[in-house]
PDB file of C-alpha atoms in Angstrom:
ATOM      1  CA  UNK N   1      51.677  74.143 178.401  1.00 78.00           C
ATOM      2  CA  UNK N   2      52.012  73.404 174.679  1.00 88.00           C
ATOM      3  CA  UNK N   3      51.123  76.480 173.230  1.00 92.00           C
ATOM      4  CA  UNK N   4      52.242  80.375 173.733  1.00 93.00           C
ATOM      5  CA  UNK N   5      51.206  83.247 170.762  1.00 94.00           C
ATOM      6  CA  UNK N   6      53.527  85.911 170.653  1.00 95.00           C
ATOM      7  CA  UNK N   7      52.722  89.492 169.167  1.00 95.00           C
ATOM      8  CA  UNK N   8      54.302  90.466 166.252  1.00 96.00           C
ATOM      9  CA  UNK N   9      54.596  94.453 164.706  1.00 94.00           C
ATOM     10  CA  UNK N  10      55.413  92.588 160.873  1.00 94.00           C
ATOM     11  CA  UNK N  11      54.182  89.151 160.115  1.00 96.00           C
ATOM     12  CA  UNK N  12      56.908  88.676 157.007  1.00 97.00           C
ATOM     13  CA  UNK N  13      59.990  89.993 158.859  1.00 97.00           C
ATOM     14  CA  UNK N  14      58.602  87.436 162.187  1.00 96.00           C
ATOM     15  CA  UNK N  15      57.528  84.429 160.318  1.00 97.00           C
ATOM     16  CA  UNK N  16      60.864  84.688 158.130  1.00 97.00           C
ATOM     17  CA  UNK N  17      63.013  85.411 161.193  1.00 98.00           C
ATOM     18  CA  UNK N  18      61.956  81.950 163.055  1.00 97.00           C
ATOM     19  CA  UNK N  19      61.785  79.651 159.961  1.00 97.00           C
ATOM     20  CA  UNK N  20      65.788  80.818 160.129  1.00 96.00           C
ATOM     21  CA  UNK N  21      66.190  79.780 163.563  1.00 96.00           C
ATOM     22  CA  UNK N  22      65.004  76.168 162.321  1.00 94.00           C
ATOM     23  CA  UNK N  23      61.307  75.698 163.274  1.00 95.00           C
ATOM     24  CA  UNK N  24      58.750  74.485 160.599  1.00 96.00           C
ATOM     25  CA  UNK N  25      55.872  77.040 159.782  1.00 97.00           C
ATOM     26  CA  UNK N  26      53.006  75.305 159.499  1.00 97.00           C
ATOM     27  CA  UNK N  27      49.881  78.000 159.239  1.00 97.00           C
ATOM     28  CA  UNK N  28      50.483  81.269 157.410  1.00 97.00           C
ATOM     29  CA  UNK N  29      47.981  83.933 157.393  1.00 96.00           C
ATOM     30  CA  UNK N  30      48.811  87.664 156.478  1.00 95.00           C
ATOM     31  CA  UNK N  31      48.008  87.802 160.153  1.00 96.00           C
ATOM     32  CA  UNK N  32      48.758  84.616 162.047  1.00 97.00           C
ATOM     33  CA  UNK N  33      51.533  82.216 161.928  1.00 97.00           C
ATOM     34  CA  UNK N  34      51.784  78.539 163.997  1.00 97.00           C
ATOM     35  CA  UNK N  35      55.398  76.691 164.208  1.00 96.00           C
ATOM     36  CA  UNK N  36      56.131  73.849 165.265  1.00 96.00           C
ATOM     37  CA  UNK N  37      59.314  73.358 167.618  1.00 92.00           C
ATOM     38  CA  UNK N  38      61.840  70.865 166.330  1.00 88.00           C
ATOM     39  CA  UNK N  39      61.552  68.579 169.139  1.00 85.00           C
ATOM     40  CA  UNK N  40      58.671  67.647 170.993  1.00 85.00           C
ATOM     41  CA  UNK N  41      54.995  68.379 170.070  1.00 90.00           C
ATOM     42  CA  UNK N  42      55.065  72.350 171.235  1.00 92.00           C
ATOM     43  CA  UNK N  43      53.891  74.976 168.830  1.00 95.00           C
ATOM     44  CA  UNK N  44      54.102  78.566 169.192  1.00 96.00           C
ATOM     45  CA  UNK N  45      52.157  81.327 166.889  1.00 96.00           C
ATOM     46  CA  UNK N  46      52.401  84.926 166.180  1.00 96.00           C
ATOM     47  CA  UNK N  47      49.573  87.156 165.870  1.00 96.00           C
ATOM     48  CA  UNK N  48      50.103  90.682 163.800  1.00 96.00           C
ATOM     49  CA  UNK N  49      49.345  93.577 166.026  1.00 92.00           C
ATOM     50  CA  UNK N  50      48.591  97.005 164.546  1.00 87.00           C
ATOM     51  CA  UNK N  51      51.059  99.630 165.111  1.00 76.00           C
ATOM     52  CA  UNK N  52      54.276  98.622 168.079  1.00 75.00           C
ATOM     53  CA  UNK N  53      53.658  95.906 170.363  1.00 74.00           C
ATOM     54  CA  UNK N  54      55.269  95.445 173.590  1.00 80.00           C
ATOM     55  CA  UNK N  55      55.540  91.906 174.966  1.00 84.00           C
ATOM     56  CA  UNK N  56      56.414  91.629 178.473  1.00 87.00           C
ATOM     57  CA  UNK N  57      56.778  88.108 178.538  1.00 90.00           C
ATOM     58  CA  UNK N  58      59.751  85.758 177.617  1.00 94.00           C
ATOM     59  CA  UNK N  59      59.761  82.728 175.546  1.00 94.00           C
ATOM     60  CA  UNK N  60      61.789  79.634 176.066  1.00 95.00           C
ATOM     61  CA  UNK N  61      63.583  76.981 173.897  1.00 95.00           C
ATOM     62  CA  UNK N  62      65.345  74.420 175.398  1.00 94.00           C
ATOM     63  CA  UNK N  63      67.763  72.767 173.585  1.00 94.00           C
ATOM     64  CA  UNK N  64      70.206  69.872 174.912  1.00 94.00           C
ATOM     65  CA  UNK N  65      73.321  71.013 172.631  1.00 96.00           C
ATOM     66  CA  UNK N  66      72.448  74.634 173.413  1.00 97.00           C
ATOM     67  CA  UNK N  67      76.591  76.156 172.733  1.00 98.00           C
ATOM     68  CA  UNK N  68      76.119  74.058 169.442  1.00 97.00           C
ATOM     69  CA  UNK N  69      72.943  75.886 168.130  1.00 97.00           C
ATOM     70  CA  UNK N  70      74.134  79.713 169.440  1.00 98.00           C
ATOM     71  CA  UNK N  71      77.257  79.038 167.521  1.00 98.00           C
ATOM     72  CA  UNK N  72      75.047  77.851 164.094  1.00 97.00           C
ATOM     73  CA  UNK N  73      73.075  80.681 164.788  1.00 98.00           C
ATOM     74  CA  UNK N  74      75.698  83.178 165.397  1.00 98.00           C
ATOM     75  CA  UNK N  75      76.415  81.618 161.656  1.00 97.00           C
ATOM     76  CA  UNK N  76      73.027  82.322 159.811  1.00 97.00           C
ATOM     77  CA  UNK N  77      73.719  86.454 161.657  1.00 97.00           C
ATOM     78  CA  UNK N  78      71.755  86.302 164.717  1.00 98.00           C
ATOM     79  CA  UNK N  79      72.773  88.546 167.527  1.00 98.00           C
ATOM     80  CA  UNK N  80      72.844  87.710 170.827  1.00 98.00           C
ATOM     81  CA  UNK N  81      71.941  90.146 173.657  1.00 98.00           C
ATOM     82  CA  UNK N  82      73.581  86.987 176.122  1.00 98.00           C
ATOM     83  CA  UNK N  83      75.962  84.678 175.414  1.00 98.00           C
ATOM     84  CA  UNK N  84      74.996  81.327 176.564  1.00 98.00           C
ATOM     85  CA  UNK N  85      76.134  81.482 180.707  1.00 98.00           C
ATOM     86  CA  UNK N  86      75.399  79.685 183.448  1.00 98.00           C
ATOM     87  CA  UNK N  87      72.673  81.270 185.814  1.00 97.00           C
ATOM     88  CA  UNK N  88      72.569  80.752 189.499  1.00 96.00           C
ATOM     89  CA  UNK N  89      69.562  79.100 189.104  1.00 95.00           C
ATOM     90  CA  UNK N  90      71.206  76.112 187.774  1.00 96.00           C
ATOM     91  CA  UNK N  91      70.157  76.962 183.853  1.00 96.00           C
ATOM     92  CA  UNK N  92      72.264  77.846 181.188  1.00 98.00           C
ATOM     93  CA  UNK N  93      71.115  80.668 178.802  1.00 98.00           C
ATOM     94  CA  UNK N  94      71.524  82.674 175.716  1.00 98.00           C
ATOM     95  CA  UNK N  95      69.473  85.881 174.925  1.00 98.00           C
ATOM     96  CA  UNK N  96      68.307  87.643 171.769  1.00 98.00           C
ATOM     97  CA  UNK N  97      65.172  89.266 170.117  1.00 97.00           C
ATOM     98  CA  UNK N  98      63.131  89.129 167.657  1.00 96.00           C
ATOM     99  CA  UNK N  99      62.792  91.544 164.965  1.00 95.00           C
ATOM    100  CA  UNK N 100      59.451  92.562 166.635  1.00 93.00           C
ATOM    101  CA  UNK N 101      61.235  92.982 170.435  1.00 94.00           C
ATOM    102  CA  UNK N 102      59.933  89.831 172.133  1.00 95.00           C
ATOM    103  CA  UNK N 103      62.675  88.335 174.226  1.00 96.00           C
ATOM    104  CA  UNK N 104      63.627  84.861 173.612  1.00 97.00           C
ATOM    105  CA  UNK N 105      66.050  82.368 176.021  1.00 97.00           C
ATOM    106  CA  UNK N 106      67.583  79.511 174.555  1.00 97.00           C
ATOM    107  CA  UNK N 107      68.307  77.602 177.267  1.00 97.00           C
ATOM    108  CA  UNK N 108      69.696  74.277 178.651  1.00 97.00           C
ATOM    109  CA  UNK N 109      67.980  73.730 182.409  1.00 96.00           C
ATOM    110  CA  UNK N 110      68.127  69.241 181.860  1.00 94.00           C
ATOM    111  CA  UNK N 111      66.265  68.006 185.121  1.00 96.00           C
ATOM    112  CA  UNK N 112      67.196  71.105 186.942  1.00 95.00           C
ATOM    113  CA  UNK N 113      64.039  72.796 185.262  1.00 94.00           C
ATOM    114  CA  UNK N 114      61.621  70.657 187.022  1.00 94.00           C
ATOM    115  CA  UNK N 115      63.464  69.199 190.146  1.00 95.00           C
ATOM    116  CA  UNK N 116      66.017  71.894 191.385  1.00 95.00           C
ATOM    117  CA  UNK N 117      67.421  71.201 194.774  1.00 95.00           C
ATOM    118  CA  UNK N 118      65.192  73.681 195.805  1.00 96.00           C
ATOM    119  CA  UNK N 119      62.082  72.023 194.356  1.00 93.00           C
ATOM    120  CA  UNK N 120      58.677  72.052 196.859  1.00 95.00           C
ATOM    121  CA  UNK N 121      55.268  70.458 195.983  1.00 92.00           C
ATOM    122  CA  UNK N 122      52.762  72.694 197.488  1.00 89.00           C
ATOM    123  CA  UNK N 123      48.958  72.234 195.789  1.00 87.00           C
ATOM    124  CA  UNK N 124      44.915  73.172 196.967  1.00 84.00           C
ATOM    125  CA  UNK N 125      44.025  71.968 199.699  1.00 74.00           C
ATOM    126  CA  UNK N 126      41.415  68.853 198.737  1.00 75.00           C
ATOM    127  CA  UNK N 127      38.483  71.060 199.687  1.00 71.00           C
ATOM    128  CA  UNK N 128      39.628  74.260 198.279  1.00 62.00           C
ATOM    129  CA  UNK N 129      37.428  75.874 195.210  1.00 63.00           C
ATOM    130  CA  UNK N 130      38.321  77.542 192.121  1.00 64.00           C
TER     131      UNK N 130
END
């Protein structure tokens, strides 16, 4: 995946918001917004919802020098609902929110995020359908 939209409850307070936490706005709407993600090719948008939106999902930004960019952004006045900590599951996170409530997790996971000593490959059987 390459590509997650996000609901937003006010497209200036959102798009302003992210462009502080360092990504690069690259289509602005008065009701959709694309970034780009300052490493890699991901993008992520937000879409303007009427009235409150409620996002149950959580968006994820993984960055190598993770301490290093909650401190900076501690800096610019973002609050954290986390701290960055290690998690059992061998990832270490930092929590906050947007100004519209979606949850966002900073996080540094390094190989662990795709092969945990845990990791199984299960897939369809060869003659399985849709």
């Amino acid at each position: 995946m390459n590509q997650v939209t996000l609901p937003v409850s006010d497209m200036e307070e959102a798009t302003a918001f992210y462009r502080r936490m360092g990504f690069l706005q690259i289509v602005d709407t008065p009701h959709y917004a694309r970034f780009e993600c300052p490493q890699g090719d991901a993008t992520f948008s937000l879409s303007l919802e009427d009235g409150s939106c409620h996002n149950g999902s959580v968006i994820y930004f993984e960055h190598e020098q993770l301490d290093e960019l909650v401190a900076e952004l501690q800096g610019k006045g973002f609050e954290f609902a986390q701290a960055p900590r290690d998690m059992s599951y061998l990832w270490r996170e930092a929590i906050l929110y947007d100004p519209s409530g979606n949850k966002i997790k900073l996080y540094r996971a390094g190989e662990n995020r795709r092969y945990p000593p845990w990791r199984v490959e299960l897939s369809a059987a060869p003659d399985a359908g849709p």
